[in-house]
Coordinates of N, CA, C and O in Angstrom, one line a residue:
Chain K
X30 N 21.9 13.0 1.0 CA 20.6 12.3 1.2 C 19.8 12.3 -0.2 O 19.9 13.2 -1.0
X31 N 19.0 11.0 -0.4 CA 18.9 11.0 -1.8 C 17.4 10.5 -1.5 O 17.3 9.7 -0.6
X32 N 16.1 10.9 -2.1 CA 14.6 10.3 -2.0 C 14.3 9.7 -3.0 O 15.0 9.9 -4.0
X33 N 13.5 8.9 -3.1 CA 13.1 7.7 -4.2 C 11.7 8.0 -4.2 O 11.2 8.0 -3.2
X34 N 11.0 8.3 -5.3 CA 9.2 8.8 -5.5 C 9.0 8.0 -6.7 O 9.5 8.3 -7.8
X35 N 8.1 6.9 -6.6 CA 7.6 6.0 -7.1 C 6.5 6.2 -8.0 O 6.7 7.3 -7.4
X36 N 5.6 6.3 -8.6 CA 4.5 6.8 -8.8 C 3.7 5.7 -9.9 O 4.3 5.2 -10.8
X37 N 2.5 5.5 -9.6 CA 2.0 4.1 -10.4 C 0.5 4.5 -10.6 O -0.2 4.9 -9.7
X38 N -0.1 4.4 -11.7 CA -1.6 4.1 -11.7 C -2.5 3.6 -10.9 O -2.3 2.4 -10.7
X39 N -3.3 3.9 -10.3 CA -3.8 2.8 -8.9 C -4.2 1.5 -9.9 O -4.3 1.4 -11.2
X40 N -4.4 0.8 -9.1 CA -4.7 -0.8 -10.0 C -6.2 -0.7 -10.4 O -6.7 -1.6 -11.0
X41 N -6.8 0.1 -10.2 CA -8.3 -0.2 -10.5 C -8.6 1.3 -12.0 O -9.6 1.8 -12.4
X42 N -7.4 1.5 -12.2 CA -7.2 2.2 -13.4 C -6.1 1.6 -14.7 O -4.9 1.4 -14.6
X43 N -6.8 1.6 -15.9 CA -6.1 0.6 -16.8 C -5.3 1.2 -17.4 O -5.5 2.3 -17.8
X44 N -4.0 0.4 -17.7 CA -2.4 0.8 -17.9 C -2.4 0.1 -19.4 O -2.0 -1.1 -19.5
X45 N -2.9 0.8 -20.4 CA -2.8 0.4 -22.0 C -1.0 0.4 -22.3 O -0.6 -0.3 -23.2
X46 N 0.0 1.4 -21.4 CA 1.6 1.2 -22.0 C 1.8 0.0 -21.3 O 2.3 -1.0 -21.9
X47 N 1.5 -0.2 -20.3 CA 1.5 -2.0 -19.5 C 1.3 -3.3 -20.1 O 2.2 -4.2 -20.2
X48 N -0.2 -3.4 -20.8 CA -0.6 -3.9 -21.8 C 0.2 -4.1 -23.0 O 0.5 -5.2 -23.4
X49 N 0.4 -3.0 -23.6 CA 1.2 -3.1 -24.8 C 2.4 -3.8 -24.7 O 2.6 -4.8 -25.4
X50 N 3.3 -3.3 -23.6 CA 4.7 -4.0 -23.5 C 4.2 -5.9 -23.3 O 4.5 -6.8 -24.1
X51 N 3.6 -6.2 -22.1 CA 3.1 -7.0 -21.7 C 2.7 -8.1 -23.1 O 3.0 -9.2 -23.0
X52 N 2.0 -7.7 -24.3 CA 2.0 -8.3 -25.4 C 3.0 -8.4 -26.4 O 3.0 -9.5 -27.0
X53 N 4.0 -7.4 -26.7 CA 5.4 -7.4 -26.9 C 5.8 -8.5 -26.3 O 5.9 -9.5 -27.0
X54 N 6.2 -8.5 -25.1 CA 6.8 -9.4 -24.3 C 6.6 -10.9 -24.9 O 7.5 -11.6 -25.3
X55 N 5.3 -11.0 -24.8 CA 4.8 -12.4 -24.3 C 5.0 -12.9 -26.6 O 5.3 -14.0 -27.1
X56 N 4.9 -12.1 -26.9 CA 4.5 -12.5 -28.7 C 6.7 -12.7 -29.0 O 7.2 -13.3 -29.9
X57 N 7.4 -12.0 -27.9 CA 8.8 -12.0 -28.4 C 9.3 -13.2 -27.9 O 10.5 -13.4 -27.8
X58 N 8.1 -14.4 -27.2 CA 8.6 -15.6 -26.3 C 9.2 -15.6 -25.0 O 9.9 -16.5 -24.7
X59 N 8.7 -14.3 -24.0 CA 9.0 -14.3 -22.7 C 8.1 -15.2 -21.8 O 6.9 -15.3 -21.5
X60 N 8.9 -15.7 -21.5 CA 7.9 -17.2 -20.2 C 7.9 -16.7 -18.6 O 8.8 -16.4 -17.8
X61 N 6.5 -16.8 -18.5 CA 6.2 -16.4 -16.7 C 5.9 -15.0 -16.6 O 6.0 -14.6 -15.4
X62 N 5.5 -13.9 -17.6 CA 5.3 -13.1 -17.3 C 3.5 -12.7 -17.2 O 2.7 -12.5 -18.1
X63 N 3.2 -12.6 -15.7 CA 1.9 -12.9 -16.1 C 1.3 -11.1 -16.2 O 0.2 -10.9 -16.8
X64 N 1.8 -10.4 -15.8 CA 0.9 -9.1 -16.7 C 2.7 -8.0 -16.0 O 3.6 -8.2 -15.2
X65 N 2.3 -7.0 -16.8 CA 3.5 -5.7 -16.5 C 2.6 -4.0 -16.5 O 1.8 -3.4 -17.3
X66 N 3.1 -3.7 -15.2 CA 2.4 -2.6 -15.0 C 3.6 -1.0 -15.5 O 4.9 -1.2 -15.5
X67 N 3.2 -0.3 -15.7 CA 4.4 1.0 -15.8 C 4.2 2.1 -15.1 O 3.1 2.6 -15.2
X68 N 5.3 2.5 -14.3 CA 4.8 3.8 -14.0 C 6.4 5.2 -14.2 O 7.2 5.1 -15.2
X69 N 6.5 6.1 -13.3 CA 7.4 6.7 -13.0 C 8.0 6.7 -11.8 O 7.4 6.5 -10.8
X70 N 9.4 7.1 -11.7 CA 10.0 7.5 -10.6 C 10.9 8.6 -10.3 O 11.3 9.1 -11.4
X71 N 11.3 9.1 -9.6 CA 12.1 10.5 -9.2 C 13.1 10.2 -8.7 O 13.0 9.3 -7.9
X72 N 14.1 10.7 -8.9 CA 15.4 10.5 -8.2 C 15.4 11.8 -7.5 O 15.8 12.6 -8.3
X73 N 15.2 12.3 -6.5 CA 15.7 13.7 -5.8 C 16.7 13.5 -4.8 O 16.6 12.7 -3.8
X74 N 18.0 14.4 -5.3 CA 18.8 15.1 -4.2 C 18.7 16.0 -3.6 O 18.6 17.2 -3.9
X75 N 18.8 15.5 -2.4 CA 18.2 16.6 -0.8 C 19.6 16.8 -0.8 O 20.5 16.1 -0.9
X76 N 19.5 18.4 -0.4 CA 20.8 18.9 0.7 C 20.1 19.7 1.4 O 19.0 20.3 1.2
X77 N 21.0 19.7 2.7 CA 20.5 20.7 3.8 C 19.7 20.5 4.7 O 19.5 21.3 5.7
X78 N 18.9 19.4 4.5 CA 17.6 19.1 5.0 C 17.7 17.6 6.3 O 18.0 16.4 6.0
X79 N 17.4 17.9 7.6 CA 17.2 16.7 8.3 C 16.3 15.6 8.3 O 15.2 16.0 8.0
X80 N 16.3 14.3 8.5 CA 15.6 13.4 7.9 C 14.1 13.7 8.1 O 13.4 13.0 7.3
X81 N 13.4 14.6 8.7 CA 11.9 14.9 9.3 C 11.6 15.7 8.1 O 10.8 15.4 7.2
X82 N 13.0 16.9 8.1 CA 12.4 17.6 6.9 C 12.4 17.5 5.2 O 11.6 18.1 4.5
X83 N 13.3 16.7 5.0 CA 13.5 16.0 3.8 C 11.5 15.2 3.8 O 10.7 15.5 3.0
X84 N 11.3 14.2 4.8 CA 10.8 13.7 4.2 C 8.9 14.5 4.5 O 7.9 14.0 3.9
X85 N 8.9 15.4 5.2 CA 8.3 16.8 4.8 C 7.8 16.7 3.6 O 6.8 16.2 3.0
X86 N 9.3 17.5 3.1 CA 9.1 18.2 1.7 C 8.7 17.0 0.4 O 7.7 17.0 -0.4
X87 N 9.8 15.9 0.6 CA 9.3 14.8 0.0 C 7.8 14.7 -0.6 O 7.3 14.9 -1.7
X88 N 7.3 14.4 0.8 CA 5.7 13.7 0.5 C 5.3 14.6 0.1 O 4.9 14.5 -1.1
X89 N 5.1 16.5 0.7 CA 4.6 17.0 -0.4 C 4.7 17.2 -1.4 O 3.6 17.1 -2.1
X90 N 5.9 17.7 -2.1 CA 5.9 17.4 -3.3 C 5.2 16.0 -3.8 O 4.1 16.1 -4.4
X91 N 5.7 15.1 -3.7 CA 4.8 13.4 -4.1 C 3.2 13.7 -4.7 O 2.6 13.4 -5.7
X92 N 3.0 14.6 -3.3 CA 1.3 14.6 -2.9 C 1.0 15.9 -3.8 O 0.1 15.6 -4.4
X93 N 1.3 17.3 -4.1 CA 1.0 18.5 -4.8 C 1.8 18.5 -6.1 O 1.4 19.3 -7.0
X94 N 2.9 17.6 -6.4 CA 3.3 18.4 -7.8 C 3.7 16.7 -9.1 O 3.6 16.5 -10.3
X95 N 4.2 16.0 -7.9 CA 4.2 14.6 -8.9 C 3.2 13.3 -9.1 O 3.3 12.2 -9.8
X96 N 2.3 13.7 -8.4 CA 1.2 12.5 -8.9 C -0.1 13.2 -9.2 O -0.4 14.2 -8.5
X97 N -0.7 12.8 -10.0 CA -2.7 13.1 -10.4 C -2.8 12.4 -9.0 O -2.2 11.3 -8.8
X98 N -3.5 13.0 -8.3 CA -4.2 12.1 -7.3 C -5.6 11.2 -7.5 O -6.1 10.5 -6.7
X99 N -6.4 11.6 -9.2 CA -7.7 11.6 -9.4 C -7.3 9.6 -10.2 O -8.1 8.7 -10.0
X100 N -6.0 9.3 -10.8 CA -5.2 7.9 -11.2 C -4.4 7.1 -10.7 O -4.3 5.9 -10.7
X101 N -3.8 8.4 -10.0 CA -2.2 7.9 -9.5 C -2.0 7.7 -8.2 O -3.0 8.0 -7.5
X102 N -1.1 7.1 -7.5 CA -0.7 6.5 -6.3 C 0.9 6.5 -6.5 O 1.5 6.2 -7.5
X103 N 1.4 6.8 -5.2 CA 3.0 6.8 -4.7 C 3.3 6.6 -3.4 O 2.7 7.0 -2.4
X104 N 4.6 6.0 -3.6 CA 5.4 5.7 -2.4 C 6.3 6.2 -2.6 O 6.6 6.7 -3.7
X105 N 7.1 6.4 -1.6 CA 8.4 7.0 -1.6 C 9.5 6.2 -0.5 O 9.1 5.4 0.4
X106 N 11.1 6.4 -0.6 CA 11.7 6.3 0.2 C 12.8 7.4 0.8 O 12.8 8.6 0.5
X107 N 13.4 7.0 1.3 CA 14.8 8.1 1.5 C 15.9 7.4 1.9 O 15.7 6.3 2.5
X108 N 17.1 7.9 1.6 CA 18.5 7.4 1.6 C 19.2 7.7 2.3 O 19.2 8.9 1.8
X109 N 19.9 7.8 3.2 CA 20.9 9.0 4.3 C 22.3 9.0 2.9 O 23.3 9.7 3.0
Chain R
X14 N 5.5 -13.9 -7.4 CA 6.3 -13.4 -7.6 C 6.2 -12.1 -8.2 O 5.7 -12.2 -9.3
X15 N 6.8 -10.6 -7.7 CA 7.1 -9.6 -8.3 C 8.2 -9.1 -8.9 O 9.2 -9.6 -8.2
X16 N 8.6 -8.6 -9.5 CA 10.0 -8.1 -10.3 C 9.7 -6.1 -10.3 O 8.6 -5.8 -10.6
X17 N 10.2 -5.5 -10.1 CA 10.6 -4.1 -10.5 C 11.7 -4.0 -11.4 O 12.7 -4.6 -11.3
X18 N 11.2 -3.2 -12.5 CA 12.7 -3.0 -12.9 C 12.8 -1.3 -13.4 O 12.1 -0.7 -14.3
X19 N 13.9 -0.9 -12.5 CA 13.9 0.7 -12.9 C 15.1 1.1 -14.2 O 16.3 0.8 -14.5
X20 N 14.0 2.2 -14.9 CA 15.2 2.8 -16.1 C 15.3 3.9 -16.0 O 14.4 4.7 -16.1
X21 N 16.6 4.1 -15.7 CA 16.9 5.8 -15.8 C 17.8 6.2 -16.7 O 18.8 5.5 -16.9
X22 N 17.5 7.4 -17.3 CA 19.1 8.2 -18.6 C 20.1 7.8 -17.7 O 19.7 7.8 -16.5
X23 N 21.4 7.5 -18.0 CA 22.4 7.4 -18.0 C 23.0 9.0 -17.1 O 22.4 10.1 -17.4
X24 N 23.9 8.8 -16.3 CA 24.2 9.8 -15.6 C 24.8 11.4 -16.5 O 24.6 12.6 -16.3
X25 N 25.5 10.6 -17.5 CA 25.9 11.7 -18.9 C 25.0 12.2 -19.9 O 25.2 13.1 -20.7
X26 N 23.7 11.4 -19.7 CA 22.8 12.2 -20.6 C 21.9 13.3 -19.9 O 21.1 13.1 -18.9
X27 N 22.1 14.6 -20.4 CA 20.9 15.4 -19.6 C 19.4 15.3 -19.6 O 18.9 14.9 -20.7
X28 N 18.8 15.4 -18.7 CA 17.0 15.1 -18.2 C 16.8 16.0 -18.0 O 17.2 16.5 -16.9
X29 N 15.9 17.1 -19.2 CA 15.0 17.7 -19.1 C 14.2 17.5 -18.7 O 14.0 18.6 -18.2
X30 N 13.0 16.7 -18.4 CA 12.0 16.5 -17.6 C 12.2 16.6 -16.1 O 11.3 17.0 -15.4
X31 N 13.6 16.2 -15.7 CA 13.7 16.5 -14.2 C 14.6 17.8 -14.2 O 14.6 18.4 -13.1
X32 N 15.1 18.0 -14.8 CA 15.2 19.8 -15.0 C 14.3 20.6 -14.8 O 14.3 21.4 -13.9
X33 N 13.1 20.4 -15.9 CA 11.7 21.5 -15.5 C 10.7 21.3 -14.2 O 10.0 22.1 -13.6
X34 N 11.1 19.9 -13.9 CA 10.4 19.6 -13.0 C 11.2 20.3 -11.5 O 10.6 20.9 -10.6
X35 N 12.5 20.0 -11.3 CA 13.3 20.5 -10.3 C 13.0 22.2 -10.5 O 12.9 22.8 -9.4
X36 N 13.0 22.7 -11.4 CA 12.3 24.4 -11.5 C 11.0 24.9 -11.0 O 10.6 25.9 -10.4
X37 N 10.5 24.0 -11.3 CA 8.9 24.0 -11.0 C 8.5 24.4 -9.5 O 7.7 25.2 -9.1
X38 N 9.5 23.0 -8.6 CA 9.1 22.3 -7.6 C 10.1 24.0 -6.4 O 9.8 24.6 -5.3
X39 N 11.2 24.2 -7.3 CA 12.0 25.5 -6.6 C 11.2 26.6 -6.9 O 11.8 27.5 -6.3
X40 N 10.3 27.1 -7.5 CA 9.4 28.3 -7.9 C 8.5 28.5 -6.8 O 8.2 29.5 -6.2
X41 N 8.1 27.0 -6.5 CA 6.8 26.6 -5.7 C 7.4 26.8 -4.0 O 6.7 26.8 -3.0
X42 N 8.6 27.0 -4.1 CA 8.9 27.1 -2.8 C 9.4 25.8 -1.9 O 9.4 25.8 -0.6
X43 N 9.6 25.0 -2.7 CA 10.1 23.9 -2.3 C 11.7 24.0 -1.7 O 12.4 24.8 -2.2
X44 N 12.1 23.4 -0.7 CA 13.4 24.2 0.0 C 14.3 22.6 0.2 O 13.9 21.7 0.9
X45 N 15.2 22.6 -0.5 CA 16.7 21.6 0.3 C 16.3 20.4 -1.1 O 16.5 19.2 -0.9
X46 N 15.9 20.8 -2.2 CA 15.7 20.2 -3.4 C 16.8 20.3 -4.3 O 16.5 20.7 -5.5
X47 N 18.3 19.7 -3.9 CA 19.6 20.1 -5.0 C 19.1 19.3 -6.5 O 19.8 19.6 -7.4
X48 N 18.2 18.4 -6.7 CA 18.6 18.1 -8.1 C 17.1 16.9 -8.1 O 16.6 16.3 -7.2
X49 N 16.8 17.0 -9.4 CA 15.9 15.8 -9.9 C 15.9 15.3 -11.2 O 16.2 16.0 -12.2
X50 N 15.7 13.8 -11.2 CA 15.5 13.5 -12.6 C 14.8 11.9 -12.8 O 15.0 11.0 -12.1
X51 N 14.3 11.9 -13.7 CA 13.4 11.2 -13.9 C 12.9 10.1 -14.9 O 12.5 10.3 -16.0
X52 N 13.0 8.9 -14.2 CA 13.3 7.4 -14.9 C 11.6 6.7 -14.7 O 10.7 7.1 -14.0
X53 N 11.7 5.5 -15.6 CA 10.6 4.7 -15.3 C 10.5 3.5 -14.8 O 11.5 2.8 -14.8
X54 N 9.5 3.0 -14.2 CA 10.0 1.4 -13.7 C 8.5 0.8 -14.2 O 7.4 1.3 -14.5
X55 N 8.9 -0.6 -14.1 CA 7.7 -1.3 -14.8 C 7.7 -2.6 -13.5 O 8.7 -3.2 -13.2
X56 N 6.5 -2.9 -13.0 CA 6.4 -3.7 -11.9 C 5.9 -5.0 -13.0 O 5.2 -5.0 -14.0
X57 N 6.8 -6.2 -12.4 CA 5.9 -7.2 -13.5 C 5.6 -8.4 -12.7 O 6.5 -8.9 -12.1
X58 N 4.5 -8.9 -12.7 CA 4.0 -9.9 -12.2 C 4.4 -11.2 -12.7 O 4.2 -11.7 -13.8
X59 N 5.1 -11.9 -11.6 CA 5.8 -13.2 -12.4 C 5.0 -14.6 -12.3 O 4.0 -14.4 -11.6
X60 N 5.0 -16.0 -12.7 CA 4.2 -16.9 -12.7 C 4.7 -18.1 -13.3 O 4.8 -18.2 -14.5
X61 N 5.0 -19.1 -12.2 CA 5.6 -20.5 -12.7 C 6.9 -20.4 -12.9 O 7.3 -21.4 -13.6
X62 N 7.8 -19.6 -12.6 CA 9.2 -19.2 -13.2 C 9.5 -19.7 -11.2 O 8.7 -19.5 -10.3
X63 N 10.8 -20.2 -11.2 CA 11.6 -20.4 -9.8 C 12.5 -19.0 -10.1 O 12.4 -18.4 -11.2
X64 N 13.5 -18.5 -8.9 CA 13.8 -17.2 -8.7 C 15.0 -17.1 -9.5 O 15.4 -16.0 -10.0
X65 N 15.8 -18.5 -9.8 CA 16.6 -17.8 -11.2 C 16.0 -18.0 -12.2 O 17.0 -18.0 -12.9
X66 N 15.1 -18.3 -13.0 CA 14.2 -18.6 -14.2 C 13.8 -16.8 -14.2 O 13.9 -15.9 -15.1
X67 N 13.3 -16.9 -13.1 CA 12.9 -14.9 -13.3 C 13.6 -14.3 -13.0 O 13.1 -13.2 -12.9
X68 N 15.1 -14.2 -12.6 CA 16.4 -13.2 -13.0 C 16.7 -13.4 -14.2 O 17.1 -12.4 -14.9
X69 N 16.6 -14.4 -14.7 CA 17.5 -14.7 -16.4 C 16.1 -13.9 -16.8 O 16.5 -12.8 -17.2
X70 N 14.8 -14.1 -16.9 CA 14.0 -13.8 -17.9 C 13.5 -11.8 -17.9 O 13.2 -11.1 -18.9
X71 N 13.6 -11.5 -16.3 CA 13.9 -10.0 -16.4 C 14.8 -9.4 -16.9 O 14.8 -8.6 -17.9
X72 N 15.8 -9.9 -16.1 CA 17.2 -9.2 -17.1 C 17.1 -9.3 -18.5 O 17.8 -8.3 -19.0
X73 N 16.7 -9.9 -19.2 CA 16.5 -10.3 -20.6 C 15.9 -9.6 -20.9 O 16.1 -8.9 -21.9
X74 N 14.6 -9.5 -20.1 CA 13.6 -8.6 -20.9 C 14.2 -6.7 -20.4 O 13.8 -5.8 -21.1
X75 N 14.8 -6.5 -19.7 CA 14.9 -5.6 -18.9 C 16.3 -4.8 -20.2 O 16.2 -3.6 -20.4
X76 N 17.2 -5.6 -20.7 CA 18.0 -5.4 -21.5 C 17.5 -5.5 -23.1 O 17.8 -4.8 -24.1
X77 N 16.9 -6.3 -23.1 CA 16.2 -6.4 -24.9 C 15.4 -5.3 -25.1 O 15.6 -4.5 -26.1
X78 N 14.1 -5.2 -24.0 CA 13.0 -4.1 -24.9 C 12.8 -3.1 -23.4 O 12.5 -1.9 -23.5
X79 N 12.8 -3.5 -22.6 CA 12.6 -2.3 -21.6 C 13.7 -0.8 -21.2 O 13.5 0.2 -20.5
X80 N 14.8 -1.2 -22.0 CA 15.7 0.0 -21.8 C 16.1 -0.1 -23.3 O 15.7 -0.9 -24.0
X81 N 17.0 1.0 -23.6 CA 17.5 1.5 -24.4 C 19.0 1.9 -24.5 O 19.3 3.1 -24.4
X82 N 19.7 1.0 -24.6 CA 20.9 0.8 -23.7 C 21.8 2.3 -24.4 O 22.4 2.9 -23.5
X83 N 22.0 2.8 -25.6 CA 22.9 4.0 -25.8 C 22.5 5.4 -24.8 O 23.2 6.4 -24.9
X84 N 21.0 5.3 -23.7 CA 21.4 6.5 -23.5 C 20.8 6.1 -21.9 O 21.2 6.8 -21.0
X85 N 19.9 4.8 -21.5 CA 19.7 4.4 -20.7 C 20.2 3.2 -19.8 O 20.5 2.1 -20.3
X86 N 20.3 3.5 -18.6 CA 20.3 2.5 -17.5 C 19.3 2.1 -16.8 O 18.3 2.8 -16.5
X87 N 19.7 0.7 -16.5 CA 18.1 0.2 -15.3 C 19.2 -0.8 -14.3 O 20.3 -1.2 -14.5
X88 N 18.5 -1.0 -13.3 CA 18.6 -2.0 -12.1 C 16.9 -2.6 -12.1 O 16.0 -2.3 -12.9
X89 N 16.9 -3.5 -11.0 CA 16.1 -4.5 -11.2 C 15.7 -5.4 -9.3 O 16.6 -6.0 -8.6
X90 N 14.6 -5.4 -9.0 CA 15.0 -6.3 -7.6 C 14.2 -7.2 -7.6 O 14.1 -7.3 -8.9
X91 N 13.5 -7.9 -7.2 CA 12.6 -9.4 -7.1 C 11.8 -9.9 -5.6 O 12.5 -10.3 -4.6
X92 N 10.9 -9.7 -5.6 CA 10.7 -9.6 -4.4 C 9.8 -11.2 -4.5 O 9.4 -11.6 -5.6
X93 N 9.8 -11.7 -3.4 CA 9.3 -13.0 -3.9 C 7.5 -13.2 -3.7 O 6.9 -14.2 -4.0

């Protein structure tokens, strides 16, 4: 079983590595990009754990060790 | 139109950051956590592009400046 933790700036907090790429982009002749946001993601491998408790542990972690909650926002998935 | 595109080290390169972080999260008492490691993704807002105009133009951008191909990999999805 494999979890996916997404993690992103909330939108109403400004993303200056977003911006930057986002001007890269557009000055290197990229067409249709109308803005690029950045964040991180987690690859975790679960063993041992049934889908309740994987996604348990999951969100907490998400929620106590990989996101600021005072900027940040995440989603997560899981994989069997 | 949205685009994700995720980058992660390459399976043969070691990730220290999801190394210390998988230590961290097992100190804390986190339980059924075999492994972590940790990539970036960049959400990009697309505009006036049809859906292959913005596969050719992500991929492009996703291979030219958003990865770093000797030690990274990315995938990519499109959500319309």
């Amino acid at each position: 079983m494999k979890a996916y933790v997404y993690v992103s700036l909330k939108k109403s907090v400004l993303d200056p590595q977003g911006k930057t790429i986002h001007g890269a982009l557009n000055k290197m002749g990229y067409k249709g990009l109308a803005d690029v946001r950045q964040g991180k993601y987690f690859e975790i491998q679960l063993d041992g754990l049934n889908h309740d408790q994987a996604k348990a542990e999951v969100e907490r972690a998400a929620k106590e060790v990989l996101t600021n909650p005072v900027i940040e926002e995440y989603r997560y998935s899981i994989e069997e």
